Coordinates of C-alpha atoms and ligand atoms in Angstrom, one line a residue:
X1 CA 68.7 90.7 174.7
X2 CA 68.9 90.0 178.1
X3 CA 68.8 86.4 178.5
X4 CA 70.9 84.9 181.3
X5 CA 70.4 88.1 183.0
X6 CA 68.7 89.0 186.6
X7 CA 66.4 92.0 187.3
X8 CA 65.9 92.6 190.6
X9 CA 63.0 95.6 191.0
X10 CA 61.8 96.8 194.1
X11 CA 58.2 97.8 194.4
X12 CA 57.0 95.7 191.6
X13 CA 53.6 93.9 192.6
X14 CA 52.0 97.5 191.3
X15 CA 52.3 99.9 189.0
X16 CA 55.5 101.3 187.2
X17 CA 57.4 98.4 188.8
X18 CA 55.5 95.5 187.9
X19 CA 55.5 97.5 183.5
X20 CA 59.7 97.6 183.9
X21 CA 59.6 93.8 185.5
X22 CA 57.4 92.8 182.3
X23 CA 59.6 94.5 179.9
X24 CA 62.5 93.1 180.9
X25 CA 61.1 89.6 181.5
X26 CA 60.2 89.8 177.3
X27 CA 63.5 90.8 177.3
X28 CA 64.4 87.3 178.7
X29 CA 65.7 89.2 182.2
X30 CA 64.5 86.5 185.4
X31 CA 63.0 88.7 187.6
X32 CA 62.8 89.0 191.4
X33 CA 59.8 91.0 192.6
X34 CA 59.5 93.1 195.5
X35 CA 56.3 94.9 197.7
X36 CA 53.2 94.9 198.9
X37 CA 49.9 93.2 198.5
X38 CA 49.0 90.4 196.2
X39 CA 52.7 88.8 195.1
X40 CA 51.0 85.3 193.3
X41 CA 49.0 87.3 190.1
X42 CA 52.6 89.3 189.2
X43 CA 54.5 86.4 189.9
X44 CA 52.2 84.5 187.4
X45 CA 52.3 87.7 184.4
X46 CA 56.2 87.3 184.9
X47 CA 56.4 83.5 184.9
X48 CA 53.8 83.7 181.5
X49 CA 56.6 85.6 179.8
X50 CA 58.7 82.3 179.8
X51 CA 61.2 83.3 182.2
X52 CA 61.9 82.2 186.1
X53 CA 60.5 84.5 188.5
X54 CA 61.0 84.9 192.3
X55 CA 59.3 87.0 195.3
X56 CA 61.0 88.7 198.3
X57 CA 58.6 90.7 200.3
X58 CA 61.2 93.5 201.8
X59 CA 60.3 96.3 203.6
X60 CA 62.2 98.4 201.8
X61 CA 61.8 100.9 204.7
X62 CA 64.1 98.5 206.5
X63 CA 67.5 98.1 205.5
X64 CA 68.0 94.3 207.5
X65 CA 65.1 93.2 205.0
X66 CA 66.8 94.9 202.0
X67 CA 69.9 92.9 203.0
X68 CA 67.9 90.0 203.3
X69 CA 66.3 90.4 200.0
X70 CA 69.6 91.3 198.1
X71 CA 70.9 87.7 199.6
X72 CA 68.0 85.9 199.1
X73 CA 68.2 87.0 194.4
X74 CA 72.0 85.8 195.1
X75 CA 70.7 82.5 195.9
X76 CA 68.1 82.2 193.7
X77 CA 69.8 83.7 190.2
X78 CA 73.9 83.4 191.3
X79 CA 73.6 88.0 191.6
X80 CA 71.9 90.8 190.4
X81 CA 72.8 91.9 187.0
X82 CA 70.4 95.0 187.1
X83 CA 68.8 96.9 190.2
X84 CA 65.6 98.7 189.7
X85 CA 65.1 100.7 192.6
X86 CA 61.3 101.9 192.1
X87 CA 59.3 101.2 195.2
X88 CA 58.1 104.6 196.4
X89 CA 55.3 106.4 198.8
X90 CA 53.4 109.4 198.3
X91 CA 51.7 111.7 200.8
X92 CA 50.9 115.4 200.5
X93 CA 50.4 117.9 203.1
X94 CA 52.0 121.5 203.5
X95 CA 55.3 121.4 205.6
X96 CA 53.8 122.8 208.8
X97 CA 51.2 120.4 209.1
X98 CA 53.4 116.8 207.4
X99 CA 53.3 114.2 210.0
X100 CA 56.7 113.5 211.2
X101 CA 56.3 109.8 210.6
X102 CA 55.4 110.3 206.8
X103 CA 58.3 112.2 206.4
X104 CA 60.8 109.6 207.7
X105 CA 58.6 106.6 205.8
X106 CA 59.1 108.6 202.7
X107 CA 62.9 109.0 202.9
X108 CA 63.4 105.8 203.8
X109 CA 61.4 104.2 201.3
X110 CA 61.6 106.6 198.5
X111 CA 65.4 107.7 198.6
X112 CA 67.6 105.5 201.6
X113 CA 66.2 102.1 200.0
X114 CA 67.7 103.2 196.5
X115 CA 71.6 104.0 198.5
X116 CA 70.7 100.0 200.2
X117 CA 70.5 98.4 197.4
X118 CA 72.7 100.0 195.2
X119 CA 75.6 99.3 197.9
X120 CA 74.7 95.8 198.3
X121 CA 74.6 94.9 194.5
X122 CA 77.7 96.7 193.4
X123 CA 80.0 94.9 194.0
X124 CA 78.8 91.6 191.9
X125 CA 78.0 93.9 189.2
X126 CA 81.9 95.2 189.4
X127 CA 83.7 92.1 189.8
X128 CA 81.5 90.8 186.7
X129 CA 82.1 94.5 184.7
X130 CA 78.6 94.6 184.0
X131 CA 75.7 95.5 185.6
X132 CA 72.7 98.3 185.6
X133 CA 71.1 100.0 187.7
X134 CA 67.6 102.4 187.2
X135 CA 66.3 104.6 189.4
X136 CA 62.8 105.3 189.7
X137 CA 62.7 109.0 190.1
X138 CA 60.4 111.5 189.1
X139 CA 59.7 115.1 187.7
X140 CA 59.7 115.8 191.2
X141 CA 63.5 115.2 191.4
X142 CA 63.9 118.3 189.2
X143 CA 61.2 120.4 190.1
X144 CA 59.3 121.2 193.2
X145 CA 55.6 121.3 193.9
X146 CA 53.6 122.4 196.9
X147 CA 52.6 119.5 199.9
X148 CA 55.0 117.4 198.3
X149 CA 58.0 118.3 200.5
X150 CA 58.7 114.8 201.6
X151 CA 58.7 113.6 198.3
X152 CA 60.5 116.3 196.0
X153 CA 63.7 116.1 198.7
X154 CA 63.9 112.2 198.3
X155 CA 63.6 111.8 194.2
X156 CA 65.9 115.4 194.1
X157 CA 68.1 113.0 196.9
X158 CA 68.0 110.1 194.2
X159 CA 68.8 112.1 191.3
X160 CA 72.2 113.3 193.1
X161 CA 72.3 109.3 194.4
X162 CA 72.3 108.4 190.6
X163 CA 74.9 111.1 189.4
X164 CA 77.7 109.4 192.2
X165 CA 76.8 105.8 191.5
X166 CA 77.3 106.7 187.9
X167 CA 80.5 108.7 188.2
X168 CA 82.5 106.4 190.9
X169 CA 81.9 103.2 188.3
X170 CA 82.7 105.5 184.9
X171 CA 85.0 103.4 184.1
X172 CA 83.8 99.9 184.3
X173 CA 80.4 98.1 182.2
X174 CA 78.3 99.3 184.9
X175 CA 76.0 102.3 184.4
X176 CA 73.5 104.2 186.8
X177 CA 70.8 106.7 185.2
X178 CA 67.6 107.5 186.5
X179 CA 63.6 107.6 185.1
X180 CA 61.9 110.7 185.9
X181 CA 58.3 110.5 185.0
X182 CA 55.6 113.0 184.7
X183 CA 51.8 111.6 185.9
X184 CA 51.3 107.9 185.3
X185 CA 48.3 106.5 186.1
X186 CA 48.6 103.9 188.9
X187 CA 47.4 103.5 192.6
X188 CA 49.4 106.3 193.7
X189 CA 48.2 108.8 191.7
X190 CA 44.5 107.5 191.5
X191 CA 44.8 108.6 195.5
X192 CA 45.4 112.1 194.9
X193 CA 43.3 112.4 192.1
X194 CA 40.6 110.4 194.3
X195 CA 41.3 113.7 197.0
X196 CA 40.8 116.2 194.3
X197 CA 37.7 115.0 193.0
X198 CA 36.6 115.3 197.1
X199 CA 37.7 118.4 197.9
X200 CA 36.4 120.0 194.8
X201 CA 33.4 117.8 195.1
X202 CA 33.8 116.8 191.1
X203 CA 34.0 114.0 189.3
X204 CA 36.8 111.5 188.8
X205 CA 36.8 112.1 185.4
X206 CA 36.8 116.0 185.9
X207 CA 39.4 115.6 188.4
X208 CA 41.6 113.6 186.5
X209 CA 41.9 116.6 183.3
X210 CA 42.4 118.6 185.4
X211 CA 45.6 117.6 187.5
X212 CA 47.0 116.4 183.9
X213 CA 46.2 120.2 182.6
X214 CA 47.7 122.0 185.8
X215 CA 51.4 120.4 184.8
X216 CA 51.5 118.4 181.9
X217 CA 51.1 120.1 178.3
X218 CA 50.4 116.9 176.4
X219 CA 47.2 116.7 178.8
X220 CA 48.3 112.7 178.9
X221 CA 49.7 110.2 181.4
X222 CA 53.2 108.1 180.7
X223 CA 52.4 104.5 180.5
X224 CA 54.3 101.8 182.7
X225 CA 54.6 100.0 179.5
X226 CA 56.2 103.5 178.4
X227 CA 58.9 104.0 181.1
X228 CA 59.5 99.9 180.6
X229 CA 60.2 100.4 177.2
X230 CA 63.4 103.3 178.2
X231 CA 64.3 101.0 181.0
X232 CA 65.2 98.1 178.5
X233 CA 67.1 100.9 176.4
X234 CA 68.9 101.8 179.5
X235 CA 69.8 97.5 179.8
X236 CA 70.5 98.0 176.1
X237 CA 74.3 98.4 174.2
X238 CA 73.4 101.1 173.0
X239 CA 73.5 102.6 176.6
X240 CA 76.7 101.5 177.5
X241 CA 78.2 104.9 177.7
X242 CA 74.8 106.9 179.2
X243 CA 75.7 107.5 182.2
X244 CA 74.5 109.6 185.4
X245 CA 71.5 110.9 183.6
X246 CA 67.6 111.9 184.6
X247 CA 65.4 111.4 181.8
X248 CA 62.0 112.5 182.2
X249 CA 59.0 110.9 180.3
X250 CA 56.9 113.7 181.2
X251 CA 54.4 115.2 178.6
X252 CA 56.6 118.2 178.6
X253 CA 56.1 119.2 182.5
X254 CA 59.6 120.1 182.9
X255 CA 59.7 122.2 179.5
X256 CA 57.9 124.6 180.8
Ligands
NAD301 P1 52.3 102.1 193.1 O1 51.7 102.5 194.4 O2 51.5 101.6 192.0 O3 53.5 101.1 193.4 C1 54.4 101.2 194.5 C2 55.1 99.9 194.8 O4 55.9 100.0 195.9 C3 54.1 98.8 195.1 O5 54.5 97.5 194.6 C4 54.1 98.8 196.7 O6 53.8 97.5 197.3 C5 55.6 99.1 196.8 N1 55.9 99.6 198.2 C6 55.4 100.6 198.9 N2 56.0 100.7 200.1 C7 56.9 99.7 200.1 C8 57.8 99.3 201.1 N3 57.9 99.9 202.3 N4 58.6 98.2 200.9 C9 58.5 97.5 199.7 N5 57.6 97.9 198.7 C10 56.9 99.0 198.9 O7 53.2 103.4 192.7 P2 53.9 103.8 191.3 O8 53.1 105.0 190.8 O9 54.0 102.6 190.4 O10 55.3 104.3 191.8 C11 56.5 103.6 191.5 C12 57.6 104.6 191.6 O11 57.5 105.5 190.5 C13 57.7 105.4 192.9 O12 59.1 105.5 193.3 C14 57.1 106.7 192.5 O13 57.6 107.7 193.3 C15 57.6 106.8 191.1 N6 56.8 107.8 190.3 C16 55.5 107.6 190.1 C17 54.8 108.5 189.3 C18 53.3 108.4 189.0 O14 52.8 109.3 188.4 N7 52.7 107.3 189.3 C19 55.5 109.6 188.8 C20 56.8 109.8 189.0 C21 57.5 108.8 189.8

């Protein structure tokens, strides 16, 4: 379904970012990978899918590297036909105690990146009348919980960033919706379920139920392979005219 087409997604040597890069690399999507850490062992799940696969190792924190980066898929693939904008940072602390430093990594990474992009690939995706773009962000862009100040004020930032996107191209082929997950199980959340099993001095195992119980009535996580899956609908024809929404995959969290 996607042959011929370029994914670019940010944040996708790990986790969520590195599912949506597979599912739209068996899609037929080339993909250009972003982040962190080990690049060579994605690169080579990507390239296995039969597609061609490049690396650009922006700090998405820094908008000269995300200008690099969005130059750098031009010359590789020609432009970006859809822009994932997933990387994203996590820390947890009450207001009156968050770092100042955090704060600022976290709304740069986690809501300033996703503007960055967006405003560097729109315009190939609006001279061609095609393009999507995907926003990774969370429950925590409709709800609130406590320590998570940083964190809840960028994704509720990106939902609002996903509404305008979507409304001021409403009329063309290119569409902007959001992801807004409940607990998935990558290095992220491993961290704070690492901290709870410390500070209640339980097991992992015992601390993993019971941050699922606390919020999410299906007591299960999302899968990347899940939120890959509505990612590709989103890419899809039948999505042509969903625009400007945030759909939670979220075992029902935001039910409640
Ligand atoms: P993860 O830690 O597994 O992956 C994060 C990715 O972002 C990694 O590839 C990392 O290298 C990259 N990254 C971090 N800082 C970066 C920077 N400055 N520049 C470039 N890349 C950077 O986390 P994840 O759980 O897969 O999270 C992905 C996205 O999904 C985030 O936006 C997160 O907020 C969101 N999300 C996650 C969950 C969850 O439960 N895991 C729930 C809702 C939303």
């Amino acid at each position: 379904m996607l042959k011929g087409k370029t994914a670019l997604v940010t944040g996708s040597t790990s986790g969520i970012g590195l599912g949506i890069a597979k599912a739209l690399a068996q899609q037929g999507a080339n993909i250009v990978l972003n982040g962190f850490g080990d690049s060579e062992g994605p690169k080579a799940e990507i390239a296995a899918l039969g597609v061609k696969v490049a690396y650009h190792g922006a700090d998405m924190s820094q908008p000269t590297d995300i200008e690099a980066m969005m130059r750098y898929a031009a010359d590789q693939f020609g432009r970006v036909d859809i822009l994932v904008n997933n990387a994203g940072i996590q820390h947890v602390a009450r207001i009156e105690n968050f770092p100042v430093e955090r704060w600022d990594a976290i709304i740069a990474i986690n809501m300033s990146s996703a503007f960055h992009a967006t405003r560097l690939a729109l315009p190939a995706m609006q001279t061609a009348n095609w393009g999507r773009i995907i926003n990774l962000a969370s429950v925590h862009g409709l709800v609130g919980s406590a320590e998570k100040s940083a964190y809840v004020t960028a994704k509720h930032g990106v939902i609002g960033l996903t509404k305008v996107t979507a409304l001021e191209n409403a009329t063309s082929g290119v569409t902007c919706n959001a992801i807004c997950p409940g607990w998935v199980l990558t290095p992220l959340v491993q961290k704070q379920v690492d901290a709870k099993a410390a500070a209640g001095n339980i097991s992992i195992e015992e601390a993993t139920k019971q941050l699922l119980i606390e919020k999410e009535p299906s007591v299960q996580f999302t899968t990347p392979e899940e939120l890959g899956a509505l990612a590709v609908f989103f890419c899809s024809p039948a999505a042509n005219n969903v625009r400007g929404v945030a759909w939670n995959m979220d075992g029902g969290w935001t039910a409640q």
